[in-house]
Coordinates of C-alpha atoms in Angstrom, one line a residue:
Chain A
X332 CA 27.7 95.8 199.7
X333 CA 27.9 98.4 196.8
X334 CA 27.3 97.2 193.2
X335 CA 29.8 97.5 191.0
X336 CA 29.3 100.2 188.2
X337 CA 32.1 101.7 186.3
X338 CA 32.4 104.8 188.7
X339 CA 32.7 102.6 191.6
X340 CA 35.6 100.3 189.6
X341 CA 37.1 103.9 188.7
X342 CA 37.7 105.1 192.2
X343 CA 38.9 101.8 193.4
X344 CA 41.4 101.6 190.8
X345 CA 42.6 104.8 191.2
X346 CA 43.2 104.6 194.8
X347 CA 44.4 101.5 194.8
X348 CA 47.1 102.5 192.1
X349 CA 48.0 105.5 194.5
X350 CA 48.5 103.6 197.3
X351 CA 50.9 101.1 195.1
X352 CA 53.3 104.5 194.1
X353 CA 53.6 104.9 197.6
X354 CA 54.0 101.5 199.1
X355 CA 56.2 100.3 196.2
X356 CA 59.2 102.6 196.4
X357 CA 59.7 102.1 200.0
X358 CA 59.3 98.1 199.8
X359 CA 61.6 98.5 196.8
X360 CA 64.3 99.9 199.0
X361 CA 63.4 97.4 202.2
X362 CA 64.2 94.5 199.6
X363 CA 67.1 96.1 198.0
X364 CA 68.3 96.3 201.8
X365 CA 67.7 92.2 202.5
X366 CA 69.3 91.5 199.2
X367 CA 72.4 89.7 199.1
X368 CA 75.1 91.9 197.4
X369 CA 75.8 90.0 194.7
X370 CA 72.7 89.3 193.4
X371 CA 71.0 92.7 193.8
X372 CA 72.0 94.1 190.6
X373 CA 69.1 91.5 189.3
X374 CA 66.4 93.2 191.2
X375 CA 65.0 96.2 189.2
X376 CA 63.1 99.3 190.7
X377 CA 59.8 98.0 190.8
X378 CA 60.7 94.5 192.9
X379 CA 59.4 94.4 196.3
X380 CA 61.2 91.1 197.3
X381 CA 64.9 91.1 197.8
X382 CA 66.9 88.6 195.9
X383 CA 68.3 86.3 197.9
X384 CA 69.0 87.3 201.7
X385 CA 71.5 88.6 203.4
X386 CA 71.9 90.7 206.6
X387 CA 75.3 92.2 205.5
X388 CA 74.2 96.0 204.9
X389 CA 72.8 96.2 208.3
X390 CA 76.1 94.4 209.7
X391 CA 78.0 97.3 207.4
X392 CA 75.8 100.1 208.7
X393 CA 75.8 98.8 212.6
X394 CA 79.5 98.2 212.8
X395 CA 80.5 101.4 211.5
X396 CA 81.3 103.7 214.6
X397 CA 79.8 107.0 213.1
X398 CA 76.2 105.3 212.3
X399 CA 75.9 104.2 216.0
X400 CA 77.1 107.2 217.9
X401 CA 74.7 109.2 215.4
X402 CA 72.0 106.7 216.7
X403 CA 72.9 107.6 220.2
X404 CA 73.2 111.1 219.5
X405 CA 69.6 111.6 217.8
X406 CA 67.7 109.3 220.7
X407 CA 69.5 111.3 223.1
X408 CA 68.6 114.9 221.6
X409 CA 64.8 113.1 221.2
X410 CA 64.5 112.2 224.7
X411 CA 66.3 115.3 226.0
X412 CA 64.1 117.6 223.4
X413 CA 61.5 116.9 224.0
X414 CA 61.7 116.4 227.7
X415 CA 62.3 120.3 228.0
X416 CA 60.1 120.9 225.3
X417 CA 57.0 119.4 227.6
X418 CA 58.2 120.8 230.6
X419 CA 58.0 124.5 229.5
X420 CA 55.6 124.3 226.9
X421 CA 53.0 122.6 229.7
X422 CA 54.4 125.1 232.2
X423 CA 53.5 128.3 230.3
X424 CA 50.4 126.9 229.0
X425 CA 49.3 126.6 232.5
X426 CA 49.9 130.0 233.7
X427 CA 48.0 131.5 229.9
X428 CA 45.1 129.3 230.6
X429 CA 44.5 130.7 234.1
X430 CA 41.2 133.3 233.3
X431 CA 42.2 136.0 235.9
X432 CA 46.1 135.8 234.4
X433 CA 46.9 139.9 234.5
X434 CA 49.2 140.2 231.7
X435 CA 47.8 137.6 229.3
X436 CA 46.7 139.7 226.3
X437 CA 50.1 141.4 226.3
X438 CA 51.7 137.8 226.0
X439 CA 49.3 136.3 223.6
X440 CA 50.5 139.1 221.3
X441 CA 54.0 138.5 221.6
X442 CA 53.1 135.0 220.5
X443 CA 51.1 135.8 217.3
X444 CA 54.0 138.0 216.5
X445 CA 56.4 135.5 216.5
X446 CA 54.3 133.0 214.4
X447 CA 54.1 135.4 211.8
X448 CA 57.5 137.3 211.4
X449 CA 60.1 135.0 211.1
X450 CA 63.8 136.9 211.2
X451 CA 65.5 134.3 208.7
X452 CA 68.6 132.0 209.3
X453 CA 71.6 134.4 209.4
X454 CA 70.3 136.4 212.4
X455 CA 69.2 133.2 213.8
X456 CA 73.3 131.5 213.6
X457 CA 74.6 135.1 214.4
X458 CA 72.9 134.7 217.5
X459 CA 73.5 130.7 218.1
X460 CA 77.2 131.6 217.4
X461 CA 77.1 134.8 219.8
X462 CA 75.5 132.7 222.5
X463 CA 78.8 130.2 222.1
X464 CA 76.3 127.5 221.6
X465 CA 77.8 126.4 218.4
X466 CA 78.4 123.0 218.2
X467 CA 76.4 121.8 221.6
X468 CA 73.7 120.1 221.4
X469 CA 72.1 122.7 223.4
X470 CA 71.5 124.5 220.0
X471 CA 69.3 122.2 218.9
X472 CA 67.4 121.7 222.1
X473 CA 67.5 125.2 223.3
X474 CA 66.2 126.5 220.0
X475 CA 62.8 125.1 219.4
X476 CA 61.8 124.7 223.1
X477 CA 58.3 125.5 222.9
X478 CA 56.4 125.4 219.5
X479 CA 54.3 128.3 219.6
X480 CA 51.2 126.3 218.0
X481 CA 51.6 123.6 219.9
X482 CA 51.7 126.4 223.2
X483 CA 48.2 127.0 221.7
X484 CA 47.1 123.7 221.9
X485 CA 47.5 123.1 225.2
X486 CA 46.2 126.2 226.6
X487 CA 43.4 125.0 224.9
X488 CA 43.4 121.7 226.6
X489 CA 44.0 122.9 230.0
X490 CA 41.2 125.3 230.2
X491 CA 39.1 122.2 229.8
X492 CA 39.8 121.2 233.2
X493 CA 37.4 122.1 235.6
X494 CA 38.0 125.2 237.9
X495 CA 36.0 123.3 240.5
X496 CA 38.7 120.8 241.5
X497 CA 41.4 123.4 241.1
X498 CA 39.6 125.8 243.1
X499 CA 39.0 122.6 246.0
X500 CA 43.2 122.3 245.9
X501 CA 43.5 125.8 246.3
X502 CA 41.0 126.0 249.3
X503 CA 43.6 123.4 250.5
X504 CA 46.1 124.9 250.8
X505 CA 47.8 124.5 247.2
X506 CA 49.7 126.9 245.6
X507 CA 50.4 126.9 241.5
X508 CA 53.0 124.9 241.5
X509 CA 51.6 122.2 243.3
X510 CA 48.5 122.7 241.6
X511 CA 50.0 122.8 238.0
X512 CA 52.2 119.4 239.0
X513 CA 50.0 117.1 241.2
X514 CA 46.5 117.9 239.5
X515 CA 46.8 119.9 236.4
X516 CA 49.7 117.2 234.6
X517 CA 48.6 114.2 235.6
X518 CA 44.6 115.6 234.8
X519 CA 46.4 116.0 230.9
X520 CA 47.8 112.8 230.3
X521 CA 46.6 112.4 227.2
X522 CA 47.0 116.4 225.9
X523 CA 51.0 115.7 227.0
X524 CA 51.6 112.7 225.6
X525 CA 50.2 113.6 221.8
X526 CA 52.1 116.6 221.9
X527 CA 55.0 114.9 223.0
X528 CA 55.1 113.0 220.6
X529 CA 54.6 115.6 218.1
X530 CA 57.7 116.9 219.6
X531 CA 59.6 113.8 219.4
X532 CA 59.2 113.3 215.4
X533 CA 60.1 116.9 215.0
X534 CA 63.3 115.8 217.2
X535 CA 64.3 112.9 215.3
X536 CA 63.8 114.4 211.5
X537 CA 66.2 117.5 213.0
X538 CA 68.9 118.0 210.3
X539 CA 68.7 121.5 209.0
X540 CA 70.0 122.9 212.1
X541 CA 71.8 120.7 213.1
X542 CA 74.2 120.8 209.5
X543 CA 74.6 124.5 210.5
X544 CA 75.1 124.4 213.8
X545 CA 76.9 121.4 214.9
X546 CA 80.6 120.4 213.0
X547 CA 81.7 117.7 214.9
X548 CA 81.2 114.6 213.2
X549 CA 80.7 112.9 216.2
X550 CA 77.7 114.8 217.2
X551 CA 76.3 114.5 214.5
X552 CA 72.4 112.9 214.6
X553 CA 71.8 110.7 212.3
X554 CA 69.8 112.1 209.8
X555 CA 72.7 114.2 208.9
X556 CA 74.7 110.8 208.7
X557 CA 72.5 110.2 206.5
X558 CA 72.2 113.3 203.9
X559 CA 76.3 113.0 204.0
X560 CA 75.6 109.3 202.8
X561 CA 72.6 108.9 200.6
X562 CA 72.2 112.7 199.5
X563 CA 75.5 114.0 198.9
X564 CA 76.8 110.2 198.0
X565 CA 79.8 110.3 200.3
X566 CA 81.3 106.7 200.4
X567 CA 84.1 107.3 201.3
X568 CA 83.9 108.1 204.8
X569 CA 81.5 105.8 205.4
X570 CA 83.9 102.8 204.1
X571 CA 86.7 104.4 205.4
X572 CA 85.2 104.2 209.4
X573 CA 85.0 100.6 208.3
X574 CA 86.6 98.0 210.4
X575 CA 85.0 94.6 210.8
X576 CA 85.1 93.3 207.4
X577 CA 87.3 91.7 205.1
X578 CA 88.5 93.6 202.0
X579 CA 86.9 91.3 199.6
X580 CA 83.9 91.4 201.9
X581 CA 83.9 95.1 201.2
X582 CA 84.7 95.2 197.7
X583 CA 81.5 93.4 197.3
X584 CA 78.9 95.4 198.9
X585 CA 76.5 97.5 196.8
X586 CA 76.5 101.2 197.2
X587 CA 72.9 101.3 196.5
X588 CA 71.7 98.9 198.8
X589 CA 73.7 100.0 201.5
X590 CA 71.9 103.1 201.0
X591 CA 68.9 101.5 201.1
X592 CA 69.7 99.8 204.6
X593 CA 70.4 103.3 205.9
X594 CA 67.1 104.9 204.9
X595 CA 65.4 102.4 206.4
X596 CA 67.4 102.7 209.4
X597 CA 66.7 106.4 209.6
X598 CA 62.7 105.8 209.2
X599 CA 62.2 102.6 211.3
X600 CA 61.2 105.0 214.7
X601 CA 58.5 106.5 212.2
X602 CA 57.7 103.0 211.0
X603 CA 56.9 101.5 214.6
X604 CA 55.3 104.4 215.6
X605 CA 53.3 105.0 213.0
X606 CA 49.9 103.4 214.0
X607 CA 50.1 106.0 217.2
X608 CA 51.0 108.7 215.3
X609 CA 48.2 107.9 212.7
X610 CA 45.7 107.9 215.5
X611 CA 46.9 111.5 217.9
X612 CA 48.2 113.1 214.4
X613 CA 45.2 112.2 212.3
X614 CA 42.9 112.8 214.5
X615 CA 43.9 116.4 215.7
X616 CA 44.3 117.3 211.7
X617 CA 40.5 116.0 211.2
X618 CA 39.2 117.8 214.3
X619 CA 41.3 121.0 213.3
X620 CA 39.9 120.6 209.8
X621 CA 36.3 120.8 211.4
X622 CA 36.7 123.4 213.8
X623 CA 37.2 126.5 211.6
Chain B
X1482 CA 39.4 148.0 238.9
X1483 CA 43.1 148.8 239.0
X1484 CA 42.6 147.3 242.7
X1485 CA 41.1 144.1 241.9
X1486 CA 44.2 143.8 239.1
X1487 CA 46.6 144.5 241.6
X1488 CA 44.7 141.8 244.0
X1489 CA 44.8 138.8 241.4
X1490 CA 48.6 139.9 240.5
X1491 CA 49.5 140.0 244.6
X1492 CA 47.7 136.8 244.5
X1493 CA 49.1 135.0 241.6
X1494 CA 52.6 135.9 242.0
X1495 CA 54.0 132.5 241.5
X1496 CA 52.3 132.5 238.0
X1497 CA 54.7 135.0 237.0
X1498 CA 57.9 133.3 238.3
X1499 CA 56.6 130.4 236.3
X1500 CA 56.4 132.2 233.1
X1501 CA 59.7 133.4 233.1
X1502 CA 61.1 130.4 231.6
X1503 CA 58.9 131.1 228.2
X1504 CA 59.5 134.5 228.5
X1505 CA 63.6 134.1 228.4
X1506 CA 63.1 131.7 225.8
X1507 CA 61.1 133.7 223.4
X1508 CA 62.9 136.9 223.9
X1509 CA 66.0 135.5 223.2
X1510 CA 65.2 133.3 220.4
X1511 CA 62.1 134.9 218.4
X1512 CA 63.0 138.8 219.7
X1513 CA 66.8 139.5 219.8
X1514 CA 66.9 137.5 215.9
X1515 CA 64.0 140.1 215.0
X1516 CA 66.3 143.0 216.0
X1517 CA 69.3 140.9 214.7
X1518 CA 67.9 142.0 211.2
X1519 CA 69.3 145.2 211.3
X1520 CA 72.1 143.4 209.9
X1521 CA 70.6 143.8 206.4
X1522 CA 71.7 147.7 206.6
X1523 CA 75.3 147.4 208.2
X1524 CA 78.3 145.4 207.2
X1525 CA 79.0 142.8 208.7
X1526 CA 82.5 142.7 210.6
X1527 CA 83.5 139.9 212.3
X1528 CA 85.3 142.4 215.1
X1529 CA 84.7 145.5 216.8
X1530 CA 81.1 147.7 215.4
X1531 CA 78.9 146.6 212.5
X1532 CA 78.8 149.8 210.2
X1533 CA 75.7 151.5 208.8
X1534 CA 75.5 151.4 205.6
X1535 CA 72.3 152.3 204.4
X1536 CA 70.4 150.8 200.9
X1537 CA 73.6 149.5 200.0
X1538 CA 72.7 145.9 200.2
X1539 CA 69.5 146.5 198.6
X1540 CA 70.8 147.7 195.9
X1541 CA 73.4 145.4 195.2
X1542 CA 70.2 142.6 195.7
X1543 CA 68.4 144.5 193.0
X1544 CA 71.0 144.8 190.2
X1545 CA 72.1 141.3 190.6
X1546 CA 71.0 138.7 188.0
X1547 CA 71.7 135.7 190.2
X1548 CA 69.3 137.2 192.8
X1549 CA 66.6 137.6 189.7
X1550 CA 67.2 134.0 188.7
X1551 CA 66.6 132.8 192.3
X1552 CA 63.0 135.2 192.6
X1553 CA 62.0 133.8 189.4
X1554 CA 62.5 130.1 190.0
X1555 CA 61.0 130.8 193.2
X1556 CA 58.1 132.3 191.6
X1557 CA 57.8 129.4 188.9
X1558 CA 58.4 126.5 191.4
X1559 CA 55.3 128.1 193.4
X1560 CA 53.1 128.9 190.8
X1561 CA 53.5 125.3 189.2
X1562 CA 52.7 123.8 192.8
X1563 CA 49.6 125.8 192.8
X1564 CA 48.5 124.8 189.8
X1565 CA 49.6 121.4 189.8
X1566 CA 49.8 120.4 193.4
X1567 CA 46.8 121.9 194.8
X1568 CA 43.9 120.3 192.9
X1569 CA 45.2 116.8 194.1
X1570 CA 44.0 116.6 197.6
X1571 CA 40.7 117.8 196.9
X1572 CA 40.4 115.5 193.7
X1573 CA 41.8 112.6 196.7
X1574 CA 39.4 113.4 198.9
X1575 CA 36.4 112.9 196.7
X1576 CA 38.0 110.0 195.8
X1577 CA 38.4 108.5 199.0
X1578 CA 34.7 109.7 200.2
X1579 CA 33.5 107.7 198.0
X1580 CA 34.8 104.2 199.0
X1581 CA 32.3 102.9 201.4
X1582 CA 34.4 99.6 202.6
X1583 CA 36.0 100.5 205.9
X1584 CA 38.5 98.0 205.3
X1585 CA 39.9 99.0 202.5
X1586 CA 39.2 102.8 202.9
X1587 CA 41.0 102.9 206.4
X1588 CA 44.2 100.5 204.3
X1589 CA 44.5 103.6 201.5
X1590 CA 44.4 106.5 204.0
X1591 CA 47.3 105.0 206.3
X1592 CA 49.5 104.3 203.3
X1593 CA 49.0 107.7 201.8
X1594 CA 49.1 109.5 204.9
X1595 CA 52.7 107.9 205.4
X1596 CA 55.6 109.8 203.3
X1597 CA 54.1 113.2 205.7
X1598 CA 55.9 112.2 208.2
X1599 CA 59.0 111.1 206.5
X1600 CA 61.9 113.9 206.4
X1601 CA 63.1 115.2 202.9
X1602 CA 66.5 113.4 203.3
X1603 CA 64.6 110.4 203.5
X1604 CA 62.2 111.2 200.4
X1605 CA 65.1 112.9 198.2
X1606 CA 67.0 109.2 198.8
X1607 CA 63.6 107.1 197.8
X1608 CA 63.3 109.5 194.7
X1609 CA 66.5 109.4 194.0
X1610 CA 66.5 105.6 193.8
X1611 CA 63.3 105.7 191.9
X1612 CA 64.4 108.0 189.2
X1613 CA 67.8 106.3 188.8
X1614 CA 68.0 105.9 184.7
X1615 CA 69.6 102.6 185.1
X1616 CA 67.1 100.9 187.3
X1617 CA 65.0 103.1 188.6
X1618 CA 61.4 101.8 188.4
X1619 CA 60.2 105.1 186.9
X1620 CA 62.6 104.4 184.0
X1621 CA 61.4 100.7 183.9
X1622 CA 57.9 101.6 183.5
X1623 CA 59.4 104.0 180.5
X1624 CA 61.7 101.2 179.4
X1625 CA 58.2 99.1 179.3
X1626 CA 56.6 101.6 177.1
X1627 CA 59.6 101.6 174.5
X1628 CA 60.8 104.8 175.6
X1629 CA 64.4 105.5 176.4
X1630 CA 65.9 106.2 180.0
X1631 CA 65.5 109.5 181.4
X1632 CA 67.8 111.0 183.8
X1633 CA 65.6 113.0 185.7
X1634 CA 67.7 114.3 188.9
X1635 CA 69.9 116.0 186.8
X1636 CA 67.8 117.6 183.7
X1637 CA 66.8 121.0 183.6
X1638 CA 63.7 120.7 181.8
X1639 CA 62.4 118.0 184.3
X1640 CA 63.9 118.5 187.9
X1641 CA 60.9 121.2 188.6
X1642 CA 58.5 118.6 187.8
X1643 CA 60.2 116.1 190.0
X1644 CA 59.1 119.1 192.8
X1645 CA 56.0 118.9 191.9
X1646 CA 55.4 115.0 192.4
X1647 CA 57.2 114.7 194.8
X1648 CA 55.5 117.2 196.9
X1649 CA 52.4 115.3 195.6
X1650 CA 53.7 112.0 196.4
X1651 CA 54.7 113.7 200.4
X1652 CA 51.6 115.9 201.1
X1653 CA 48.9 114.9 198.7
X1654 CA 47.6 112.5 201.2
X1655 CA 48.0 114.2 204.2
X1656 CA 46.6 117.7 203.1
X1657 CA 43.3 115.8 201.7
X1658 CA 42.5 115.2 205.5
X1659 CA 40.9 118.4 205.5
X1660 CA 38.6 118.3 202.7
X1661 CA 37.2 115.0 204.1
X1662 CA 36.8 116.8 207.2
X1663 CA 34.5 119.3 205.2
X1664 CA 32.9 116.5 203.0
X1665 CA 32.1 114.6 206.1
X1666 CA 30.1 117.8 207.3
X1667 CA 28.0 118.0 204.6
X1668 CA 24.5 116.8 205.5
X1669 CA 23.8 113.3 204.5
X1670 CA 20.1 114.3 204.0
X1671 CA 21.4 116.4 201.0
X1672 CA 22.8 113.2 199.3
X1673 CA 19.7 111.1 200.3
X1674 CA 17.2 114.0 198.7
X1675 CA 19.3 114.0 195.4
X1676 CA 19.0 109.8 195.5
X1677 CA 15.4 110.1 195.5
X1678 CA 15.6 112.3 192.6
X1679 CA 18.0 109.9 190.8
X1680 CA 20.9 111.5 190.6
X1681 CA 23.9 109.6 189.8
X1682 CA 26.6 109.5 191.8
X1683 CA 28.8 112.4 189.2
X1684 CA 25.7 114.5 189.4
X1685 CA 26.1 114.1 193.2
X1686 CA 30.0 115.1 193.0
X1687 CA 28.7 117.9 190.8
X1688 CA 25.7 119.4 192.2
X1689 CA 26.6 118.7 196.3
X1690 CA 30.0 117.7 196.9
X1691 CA 32.0 120.4 194.7
X1692 CA 29.4 123.4 195.8
X1693 CA 29.8 122.0 199.8
X1694 CA 33.5 121.9 199.5
X1695 CA 34.3 125.7 198.3
X1696 CA 34.7 127.3 201.3
X1697 CA 37.3 125.2 202.7
X1698 CA 38.9 125.3 198.8
X1699 CA 38.9 129.0 199.0
X1700 CA 40.3 129.2 202.5
X1701 CA 43.2 126.6 201.5
X1702 CA 43.8 128.2 198.5
X1703 CA 44.4 131.8 200.1
X1704 CA 45.9 130.6 203.0
X1705 CA 48.5 129.2 200.6
X1706 CA 49.2 132.4 199.0
X1707 CA 50.6 133.8 201.7
X1708 CA 53.1 131.5 202.2
X1709 CA 53.9 131.4 198.0
X1710 CA 57.3 132.8 199.0
X1711 CA 58.4 129.3 200.8
X1712 CA 58.8 127.4 197.7
X1713 CA 59.9 124.5 199.7
X1714 CA 63.2 124.7 201.4
X1715 CA 63.7 121.0 202.7
X1716 CA 62.6 119.4 199.3
X1717 CA 65.0 121.7 196.9
X1718 CA 68.1 121.5 199.3
X1719 CA 67.9 117.4 199.3
X1720 CA 66.9 117.4 195.8
X1721 CA 69.5 119.9 194.6
X1722 CA 72.6 119.0 192.3
X1723 CA 74.9 120.7 190.1
X1724 CA 73.6 120.5 186.9
X1725 CA 70.2 121.6 187.8
X1726 CA 71.0 124.3 190.5
X1727 CA 70.2 127.3 188.0
X1728 CA 66.6 126.4 187.5
X1729 CA 65.6 125.0 190.9
X1730 CA 67.8 127.6 193.8
X1731 CA 65.3 129.5 195.4
X1732 CA 65.2 132.2 197.8
X1733 CA 65.4 130.3 200.8
X1734 CA 68.6 127.9 199.3
X1735 CA 70.5 131.4 198.1
X1736 CA 70.5 132.8 201.3
X1737 CA 71.6 129.7 203.0
X1738 CA 74.3 129.3 200.4
X1739 CA 75.7 133.3 200.1
X1740 CA 75.0 133.6 203.7
X1741 CA 76.1 130.3 205.2
X1742 CA 78.4 129.0 202.7
X1743 CA 80.0 132.1 201.5
X1744 CA 79.8 134.4 204.5
X1745 CA 78.4 137.2 203.5
X1746 CA 76.2 137.6 206.4
X1747 CA 74.3 141.2 205.6
X1748 CA 73.7 140.7 201.8
X1749 CA 71.8 137.4 203.0
X1750 CA 70.6 139.0 205.4
X1751 CA 68.6 141.5 202.9
X1752 CA 67.6 138.8 200.9
X1753 CA 65.6 137.4 203.6
X1754 CA 64.2 140.6 204.8
X1755 CA 62.9 141.0 201.3
X1756 CA 61.5 137.5 201.4
X1757 CA 60.0 138.3 204.8
X1758 CA 58.5 141.3 203.9
X1759 CA 56.8 140.3 200.7
X1760 CA 55.9 137.0 202.6
X1761 CA 54.3 139.6 205.4
X1762 CA 52.7 141.7 202.9
X1763 CA 51.2 138.6 201.2
X1764 CA 49.6 137.2 204.5
X1765 CA 48.5 139.9 205.7
X1766 CA 47.0 140.8 202.5
X1767 CA 45.4 137.3 201.8
X1768 CA 44.1 137.6 205.5
X1769 CA 42.1 141.1 204.5
X1770 CA 40.7 139.9 201.4
X1771 CA 39.4 136.2 203.1
X1772 CA 37.6 137.9 205.9
X1773 CA 35.7 140.4 203.4
X1774 CA 35.0 137.1 201.2
X1775 CA 34.4 134.4 203.3
X1776 CA 34.2 136.2 206.8
X1777 CA 37.4 134.3 208.7
X1778 CA 41.0 134.9 208.0
X1779 CA 44.2 133.3 208.7
X1780 CA 43.3 134.4 212.5

């Protein structure tokens, strides 16, 4: 154990304060969402324990058809999007990881151009419109089908698979597609899992393109509904869709705590997956930092 | 030579087939929109051909006071983040590195990385509630020190600081990873020798850690410079309201508003082309300066 010098005391105190400043606002929202609506007024912005206990906020949120639908929409978008991401990225990475692939240089140059120049919002929007993808999930799923940066990561991953294994399969008569599906993919499970997590977080958090491209509220993902309700404070549409609670119960609701509940719901998957995210992401970021 | 290449192509024709979906994707969703930027030099029409109008939209852009306000905001907000946000992850990594107690260190790290994974919509929700003039945490602390409550979210004098501090809250922890990694690379022998010579913690910091970190600091700084024109669309988009729009409207939010909300497609494309050109010049410029100074660039 180290001695307690003024220096170490300062370091520990500063870090403790920082962690508290991150945790308090989140715990405060959690407390607010579980508080009794009649007592929540007494809950200050720094409290982390609920005043009274009530599940009414979650009851309201989960009985709202718009919110329930949006949760299903987000889950669907995340699963379908991630599956497509992984398949397309892996297939391209396999091709680009083959040493003798003629034309590799040209494709890599194309990828660099794509990484440096961004066309901006309007040409993107008009393209999606011209393709007839407005108001369809395809606009969200196809738009980011391959992330160039992740593609580069996977290429490096595939290059690490020993050539001798692939050569052996080739001699046994396996073609590229068989080698890809039967050998490369199973051997690269950790890499694919990491990338899948990256892509899934991305899809779960997508809201901006959905705001632009999806105009039918029934197709909105959760984050768009969240924004509508929490950032733009559109309380009317949220309660308008309400049908399970009696009038006085609605009257007794507290909007701030409802919003708190909504924020908690939307970050739940991230919080549940957090240990995994930390393991993969933080390790990747750490090694990325060392590598340069 | 050519013959061996041809041999490889014939043998590997399946690879080309496997690459087709990716190529279709990249060309459709990345190259076609690049060509679509020609709209900046045309008048957009719903039906029929778009007419070429040369630099008309750029002339309107550069003579518009609104555009200059937005450009000014972008530069001010980016500069404020450069000055006040940039050093925080460095300090943080130095603090974390001083902690030898494994459990405490791990908990601190897991906690301060967390906001990086939250969406700006969520963070905006958290901060709006935190800065609430009635019972938000920040105002409770102000009241404790006998200061009157302040409505930060609608105050033109404070909203840019809200941007800086919420950025610190979200990213300082995560961004400290790269510096921590660099600190771990420093040879323990250096510290050992310094300790034998009787150097205090602060002296070790000053004469070993900070000089050893300077390479990484310069690289990250130059990289950030390249992204100067991106003042943070998601953040501003979610923290903006009508009372403060005049001081935090940045190029990206401006393009979104005049383009998608008001439907002036050509004008908005001209604005984002302007931003794109400045951004590319900054990225290429910093890349070559960085190659000169540190021997490594952006790629």
